[in-house]
PDB file of C-alpha atoms in Angstrom:
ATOM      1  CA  UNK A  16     -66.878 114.521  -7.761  1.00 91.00           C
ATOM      2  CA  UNK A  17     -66.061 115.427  -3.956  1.00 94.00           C
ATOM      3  CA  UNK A  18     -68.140 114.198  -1.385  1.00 95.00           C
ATOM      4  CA  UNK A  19     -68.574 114.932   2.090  1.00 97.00           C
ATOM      5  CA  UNK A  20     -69.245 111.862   4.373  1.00 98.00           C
ATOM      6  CA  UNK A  21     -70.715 112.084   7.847  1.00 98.00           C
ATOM      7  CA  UNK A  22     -71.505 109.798  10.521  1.00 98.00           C
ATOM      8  CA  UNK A  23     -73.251 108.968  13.769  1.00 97.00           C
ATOM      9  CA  UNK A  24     -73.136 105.449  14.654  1.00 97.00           C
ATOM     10  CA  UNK A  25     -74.352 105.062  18.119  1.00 96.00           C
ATOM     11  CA  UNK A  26     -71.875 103.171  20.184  1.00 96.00           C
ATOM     12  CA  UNK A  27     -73.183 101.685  23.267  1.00 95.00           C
ATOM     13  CA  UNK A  28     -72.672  98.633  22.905  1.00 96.00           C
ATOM     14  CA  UNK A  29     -70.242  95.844  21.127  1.00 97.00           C
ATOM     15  CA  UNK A  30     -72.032  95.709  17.970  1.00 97.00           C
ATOM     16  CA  UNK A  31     -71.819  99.683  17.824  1.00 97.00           C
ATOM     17  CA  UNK A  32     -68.417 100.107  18.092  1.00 97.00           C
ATOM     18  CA  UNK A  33     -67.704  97.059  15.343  1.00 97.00           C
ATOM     19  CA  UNK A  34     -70.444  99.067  13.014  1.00 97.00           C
ATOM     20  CA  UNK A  35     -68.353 101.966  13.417  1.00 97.00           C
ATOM     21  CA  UNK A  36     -64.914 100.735  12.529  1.00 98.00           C
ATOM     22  CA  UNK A  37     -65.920  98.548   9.813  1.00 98.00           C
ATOM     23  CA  UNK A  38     -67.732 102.208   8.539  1.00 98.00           C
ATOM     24  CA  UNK A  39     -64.650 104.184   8.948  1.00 98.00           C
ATOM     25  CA  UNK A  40     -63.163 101.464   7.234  1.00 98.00           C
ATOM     26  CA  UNK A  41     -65.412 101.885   3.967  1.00 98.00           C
ATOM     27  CA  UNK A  42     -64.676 105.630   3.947  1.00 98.00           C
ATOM     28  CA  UNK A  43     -60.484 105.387   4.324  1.00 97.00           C
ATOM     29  CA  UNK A  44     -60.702 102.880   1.365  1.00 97.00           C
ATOM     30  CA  UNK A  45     -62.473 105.946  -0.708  1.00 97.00           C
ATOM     31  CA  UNK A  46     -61.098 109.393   0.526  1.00 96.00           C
ATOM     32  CA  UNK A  47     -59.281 110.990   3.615  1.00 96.00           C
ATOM     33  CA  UNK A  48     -60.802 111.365   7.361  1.00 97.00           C
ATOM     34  CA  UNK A  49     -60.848 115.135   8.303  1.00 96.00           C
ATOM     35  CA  UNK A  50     -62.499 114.959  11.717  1.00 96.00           C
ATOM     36  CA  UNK A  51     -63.316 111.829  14.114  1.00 95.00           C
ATOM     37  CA  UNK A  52     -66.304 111.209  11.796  1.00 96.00           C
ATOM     38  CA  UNK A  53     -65.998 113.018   8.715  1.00 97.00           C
ATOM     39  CA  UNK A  54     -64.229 112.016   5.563  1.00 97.00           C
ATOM     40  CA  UNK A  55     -63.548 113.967   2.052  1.00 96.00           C
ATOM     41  CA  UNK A  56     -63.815 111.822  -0.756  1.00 95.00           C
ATOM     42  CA  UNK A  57     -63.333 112.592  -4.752  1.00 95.00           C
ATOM     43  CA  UNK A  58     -64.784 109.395  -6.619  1.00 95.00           C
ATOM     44  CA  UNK A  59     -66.753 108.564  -9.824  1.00 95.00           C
ATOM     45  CA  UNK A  60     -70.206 107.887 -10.051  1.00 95.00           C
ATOM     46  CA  UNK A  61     -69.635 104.107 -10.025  1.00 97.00           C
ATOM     47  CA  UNK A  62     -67.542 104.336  -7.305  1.00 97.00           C
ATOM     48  CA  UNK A  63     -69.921 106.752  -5.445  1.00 97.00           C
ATOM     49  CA  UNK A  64     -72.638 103.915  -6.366  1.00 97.00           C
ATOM     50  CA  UNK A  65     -70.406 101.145  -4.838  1.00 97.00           C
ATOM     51  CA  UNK A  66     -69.601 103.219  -1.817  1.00 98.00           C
ATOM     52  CA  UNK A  67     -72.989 103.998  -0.611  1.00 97.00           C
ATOM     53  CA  UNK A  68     -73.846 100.294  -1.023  1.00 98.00           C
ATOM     54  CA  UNK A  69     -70.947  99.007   1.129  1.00 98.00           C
ATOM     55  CA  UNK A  70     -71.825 101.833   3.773  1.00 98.00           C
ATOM     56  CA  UNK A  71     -75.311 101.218   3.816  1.00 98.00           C
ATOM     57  CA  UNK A  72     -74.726  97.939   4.560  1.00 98.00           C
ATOM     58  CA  UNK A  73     -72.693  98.495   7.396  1.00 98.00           C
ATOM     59  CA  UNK A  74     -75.135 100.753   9.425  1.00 98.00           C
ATOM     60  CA  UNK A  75     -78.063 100.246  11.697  1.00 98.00           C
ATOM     61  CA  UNK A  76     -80.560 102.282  10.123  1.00 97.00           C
ATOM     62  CA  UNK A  77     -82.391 102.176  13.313  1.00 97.00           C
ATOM     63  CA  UNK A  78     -79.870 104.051  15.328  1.00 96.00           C
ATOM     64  CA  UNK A  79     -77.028 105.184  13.203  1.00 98.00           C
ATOM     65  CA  UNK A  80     -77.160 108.697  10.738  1.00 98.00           C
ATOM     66  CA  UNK A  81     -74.935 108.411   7.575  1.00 98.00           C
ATOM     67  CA  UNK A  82     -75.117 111.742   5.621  1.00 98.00           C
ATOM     68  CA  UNK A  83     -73.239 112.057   2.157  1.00 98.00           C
ATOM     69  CA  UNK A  84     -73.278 115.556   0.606  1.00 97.00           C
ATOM     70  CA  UNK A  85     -71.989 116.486  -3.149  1.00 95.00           C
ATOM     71  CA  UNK A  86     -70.034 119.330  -3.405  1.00 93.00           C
ATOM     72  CA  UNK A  87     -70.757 121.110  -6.993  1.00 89.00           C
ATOM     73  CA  UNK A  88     -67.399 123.290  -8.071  1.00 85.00           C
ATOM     74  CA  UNK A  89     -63.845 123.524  -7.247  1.00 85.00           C
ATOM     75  CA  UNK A  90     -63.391 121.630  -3.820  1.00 86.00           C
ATOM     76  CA  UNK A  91     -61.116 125.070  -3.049  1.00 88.00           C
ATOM     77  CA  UNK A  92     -64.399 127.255  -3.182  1.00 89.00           C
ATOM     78  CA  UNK A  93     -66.858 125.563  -1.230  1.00 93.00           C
ATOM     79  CA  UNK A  94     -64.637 124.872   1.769  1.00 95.00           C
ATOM     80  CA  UNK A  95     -63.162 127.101   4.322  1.00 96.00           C
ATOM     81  CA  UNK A  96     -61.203 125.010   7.218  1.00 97.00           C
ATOM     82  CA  UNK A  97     -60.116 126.841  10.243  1.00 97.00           C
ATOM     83  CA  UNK A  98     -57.883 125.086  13.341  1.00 97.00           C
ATOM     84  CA  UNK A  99     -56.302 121.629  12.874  1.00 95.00           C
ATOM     85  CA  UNK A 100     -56.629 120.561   9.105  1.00 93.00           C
ATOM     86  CA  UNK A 101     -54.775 117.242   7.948  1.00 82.00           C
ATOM     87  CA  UNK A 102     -55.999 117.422   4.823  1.00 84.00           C
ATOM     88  CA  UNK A 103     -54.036 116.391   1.619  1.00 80.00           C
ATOM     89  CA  UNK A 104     -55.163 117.483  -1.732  1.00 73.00           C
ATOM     90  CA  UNK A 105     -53.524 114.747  -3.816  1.00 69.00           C
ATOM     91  CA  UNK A 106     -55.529 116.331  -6.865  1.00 67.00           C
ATOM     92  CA  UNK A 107     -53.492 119.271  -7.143  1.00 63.00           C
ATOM     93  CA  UNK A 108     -49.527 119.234  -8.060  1.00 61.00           C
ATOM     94  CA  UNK A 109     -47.489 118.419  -5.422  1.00 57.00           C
ATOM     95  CA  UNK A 110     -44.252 120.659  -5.663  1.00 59.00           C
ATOM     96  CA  UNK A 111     -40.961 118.925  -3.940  1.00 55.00           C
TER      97      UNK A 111
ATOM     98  CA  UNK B  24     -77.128 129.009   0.650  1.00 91.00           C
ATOM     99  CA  UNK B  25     -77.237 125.971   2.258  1.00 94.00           C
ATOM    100  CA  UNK B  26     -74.145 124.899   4.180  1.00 95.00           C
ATOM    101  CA  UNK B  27     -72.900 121.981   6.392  1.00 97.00           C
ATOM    102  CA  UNK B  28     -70.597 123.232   9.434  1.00 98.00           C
ATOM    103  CA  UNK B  29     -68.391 119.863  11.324  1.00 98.00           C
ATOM    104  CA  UNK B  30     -66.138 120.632  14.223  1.00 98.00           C
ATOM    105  CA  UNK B  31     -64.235 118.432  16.097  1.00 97.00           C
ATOM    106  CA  UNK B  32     -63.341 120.034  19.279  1.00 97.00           C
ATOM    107  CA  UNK B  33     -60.317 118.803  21.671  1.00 96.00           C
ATOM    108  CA  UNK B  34     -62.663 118.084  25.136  1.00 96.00           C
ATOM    109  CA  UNK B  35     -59.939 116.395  27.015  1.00 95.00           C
ATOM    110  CA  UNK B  36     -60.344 119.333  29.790  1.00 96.00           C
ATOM    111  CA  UNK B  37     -63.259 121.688  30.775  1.00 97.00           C
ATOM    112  CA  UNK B  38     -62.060 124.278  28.514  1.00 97.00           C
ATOM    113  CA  UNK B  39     -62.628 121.842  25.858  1.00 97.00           C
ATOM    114  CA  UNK B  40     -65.930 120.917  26.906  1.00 97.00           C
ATOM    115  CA  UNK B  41     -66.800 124.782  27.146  1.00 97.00           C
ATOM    116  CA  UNK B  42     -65.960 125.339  23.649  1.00 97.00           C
ATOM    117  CA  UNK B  43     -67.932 122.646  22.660  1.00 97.00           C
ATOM    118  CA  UNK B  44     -71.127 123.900  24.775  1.00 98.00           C
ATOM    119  CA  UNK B  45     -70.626 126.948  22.787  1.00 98.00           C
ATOM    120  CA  UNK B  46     -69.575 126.236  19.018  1.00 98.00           C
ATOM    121  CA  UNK B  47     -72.756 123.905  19.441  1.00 98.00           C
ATOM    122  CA  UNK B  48     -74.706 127.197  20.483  1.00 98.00           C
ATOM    123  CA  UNK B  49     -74.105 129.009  17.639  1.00 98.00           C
ATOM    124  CA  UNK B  50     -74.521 126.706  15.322  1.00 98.00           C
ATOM    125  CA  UNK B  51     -77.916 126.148  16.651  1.00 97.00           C
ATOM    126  CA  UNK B  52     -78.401 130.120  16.243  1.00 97.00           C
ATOM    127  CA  UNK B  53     -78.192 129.819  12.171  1.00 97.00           C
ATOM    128  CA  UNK B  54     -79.259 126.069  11.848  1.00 96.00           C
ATOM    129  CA  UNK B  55     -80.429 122.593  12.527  1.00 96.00           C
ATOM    130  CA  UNK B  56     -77.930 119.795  14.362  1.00 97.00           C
ATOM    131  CA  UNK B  57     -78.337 116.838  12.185  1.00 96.00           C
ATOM    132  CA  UNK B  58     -75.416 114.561  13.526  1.00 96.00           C
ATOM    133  CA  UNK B  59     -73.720 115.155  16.859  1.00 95.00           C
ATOM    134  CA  UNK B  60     -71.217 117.580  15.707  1.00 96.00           C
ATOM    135  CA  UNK B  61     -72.554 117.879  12.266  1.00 97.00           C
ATOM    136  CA  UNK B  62     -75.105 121.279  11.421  1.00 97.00           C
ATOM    137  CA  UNK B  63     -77.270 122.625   8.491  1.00 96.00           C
ATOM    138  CA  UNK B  64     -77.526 125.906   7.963  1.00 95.00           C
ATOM    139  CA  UNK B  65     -79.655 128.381   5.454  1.00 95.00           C
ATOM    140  CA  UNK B  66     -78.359 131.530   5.592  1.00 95.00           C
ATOM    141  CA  UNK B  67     -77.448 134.515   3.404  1.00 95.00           C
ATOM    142  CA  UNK B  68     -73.816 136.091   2.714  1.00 95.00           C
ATOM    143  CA  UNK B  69     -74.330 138.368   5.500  1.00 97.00           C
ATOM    144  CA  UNK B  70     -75.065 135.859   8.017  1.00 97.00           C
ATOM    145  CA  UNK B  71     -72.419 133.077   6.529  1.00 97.00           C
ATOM    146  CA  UNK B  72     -69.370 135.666   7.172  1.00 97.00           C
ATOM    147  CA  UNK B  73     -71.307 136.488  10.809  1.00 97.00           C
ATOM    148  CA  UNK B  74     -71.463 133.016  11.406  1.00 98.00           C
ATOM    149  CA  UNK B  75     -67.752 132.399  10.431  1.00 97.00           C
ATOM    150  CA  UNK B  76     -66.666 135.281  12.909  1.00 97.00           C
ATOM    151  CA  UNK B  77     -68.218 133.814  15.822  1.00 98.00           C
ATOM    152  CA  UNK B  78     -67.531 130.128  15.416  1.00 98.00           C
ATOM    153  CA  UNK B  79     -63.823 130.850  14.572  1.00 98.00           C
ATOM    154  CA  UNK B  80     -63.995 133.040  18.007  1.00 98.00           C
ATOM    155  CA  UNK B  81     -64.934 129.845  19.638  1.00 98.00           C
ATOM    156  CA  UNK B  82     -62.664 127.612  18.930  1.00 98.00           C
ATOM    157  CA  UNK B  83     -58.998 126.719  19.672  1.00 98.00           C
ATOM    158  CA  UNK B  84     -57.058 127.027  16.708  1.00 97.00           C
ATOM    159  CA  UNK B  85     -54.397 124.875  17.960  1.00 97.00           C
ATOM    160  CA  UNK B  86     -56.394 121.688  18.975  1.00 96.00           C
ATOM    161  CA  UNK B  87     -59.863 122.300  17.323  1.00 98.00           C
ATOM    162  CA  UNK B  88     -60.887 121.625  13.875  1.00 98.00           C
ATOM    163  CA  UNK B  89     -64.103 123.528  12.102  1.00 98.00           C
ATOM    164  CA  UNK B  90     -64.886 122.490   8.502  1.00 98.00           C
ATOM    165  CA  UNK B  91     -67.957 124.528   6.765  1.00 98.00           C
ATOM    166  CA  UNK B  92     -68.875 123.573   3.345  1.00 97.00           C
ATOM    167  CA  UNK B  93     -71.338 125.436   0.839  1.00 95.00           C
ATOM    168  CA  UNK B  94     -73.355 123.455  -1.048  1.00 93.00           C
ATOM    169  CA  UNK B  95     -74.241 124.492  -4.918  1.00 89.00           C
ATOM    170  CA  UNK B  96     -77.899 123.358  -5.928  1.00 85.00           C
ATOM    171  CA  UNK B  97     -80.868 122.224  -4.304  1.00 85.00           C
ATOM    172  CA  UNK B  98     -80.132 120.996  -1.047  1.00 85.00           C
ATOM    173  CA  UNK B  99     -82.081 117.559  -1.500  1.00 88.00           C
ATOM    174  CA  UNK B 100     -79.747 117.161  -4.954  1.00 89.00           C
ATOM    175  CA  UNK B 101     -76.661 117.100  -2.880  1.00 93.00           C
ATOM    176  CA  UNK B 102     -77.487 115.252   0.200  1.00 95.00           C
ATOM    177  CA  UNK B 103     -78.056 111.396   0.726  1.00 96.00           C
ATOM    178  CA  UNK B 104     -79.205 110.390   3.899  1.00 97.00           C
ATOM    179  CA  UNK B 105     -79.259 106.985   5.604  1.00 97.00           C
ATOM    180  CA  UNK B 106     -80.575 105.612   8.923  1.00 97.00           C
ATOM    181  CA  UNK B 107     -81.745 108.125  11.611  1.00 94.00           C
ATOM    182  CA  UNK B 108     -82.395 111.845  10.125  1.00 93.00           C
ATOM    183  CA  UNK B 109     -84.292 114.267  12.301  1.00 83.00           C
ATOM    184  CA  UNK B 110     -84.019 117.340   9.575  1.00 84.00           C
ATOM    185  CA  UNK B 111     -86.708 119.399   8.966  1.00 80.00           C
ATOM    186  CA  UNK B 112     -86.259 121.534   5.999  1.00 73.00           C
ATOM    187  CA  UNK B 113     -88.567 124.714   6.575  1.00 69.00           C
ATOM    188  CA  UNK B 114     -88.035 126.477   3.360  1.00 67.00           C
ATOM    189  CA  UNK B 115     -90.245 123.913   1.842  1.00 63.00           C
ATOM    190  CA  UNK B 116     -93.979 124.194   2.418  1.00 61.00           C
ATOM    191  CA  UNK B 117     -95.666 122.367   5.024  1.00 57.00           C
ATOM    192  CA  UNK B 118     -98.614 120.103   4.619  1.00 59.00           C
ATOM    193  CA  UNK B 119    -101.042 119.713   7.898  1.00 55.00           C
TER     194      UNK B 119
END
């Protein structure tokens, strides 16, 4: 399943800016950042389970928004990407 | 059809910070900001390929990045949301 995962962690102070590395941190270890706080991830239900948990855990619910969105159907037909685009797709064949 | 549009916008001059006044606008024109450079939008075909045509207007192709995914389904079956969340979903009926 890909999953979109989206952030706001509010940054004013010492603990904010720990919250938010240790949250990027999470999200590199299941998918690929496409913008400064969006990542694309393609994981199983347990792992989906296990990422939300360690995420969770990380925010301050009181000040920080963590949004995670399911995308149903080929990841190709639910996206369109315009400008600067990093993204690999390390699903599809890779032809040297 | 329910989508999620995510920019990240290159603000390092004024231009920058122009573009980012107005991808922001237009976004607000078809939807709700629900993270700081994260919207969600209802809208039909019509007003997704409208949409499209005016944020990719915006934007520096170069230096800019806009993402807009559709979600498939219900929009609460696809979303999980943590911490702060200021969305107000107006297609379902409000109780007073």
């Amino acid at each position: 399943m890909w999953l979109i995962v989206t952030y706001d962690v509010n940054t004013e102070d010492k603990a904010g800016q720990k919250r938010l590395r240790r949250v990027a941190k999470v999200c590199k270890s299941y998918g690929q950042r496409v913008q400064k706080s969006v990542f694309e991830c393609s994981v199983n239900d347990m792992q989906y389970e296990q990422m939300k948990r360690e995420l969770v855990k990380e925010i301050d619910k009181a000040c920080d928004s963590l949004r995670i969105y399911r995308l149903i159907g080929a990841r190709d037909c639910v996206i369109d990407s315009f400008g600067v685009d990093d993204f690999v797709n390390f699903e599809e064949p890779l032809i040297v």
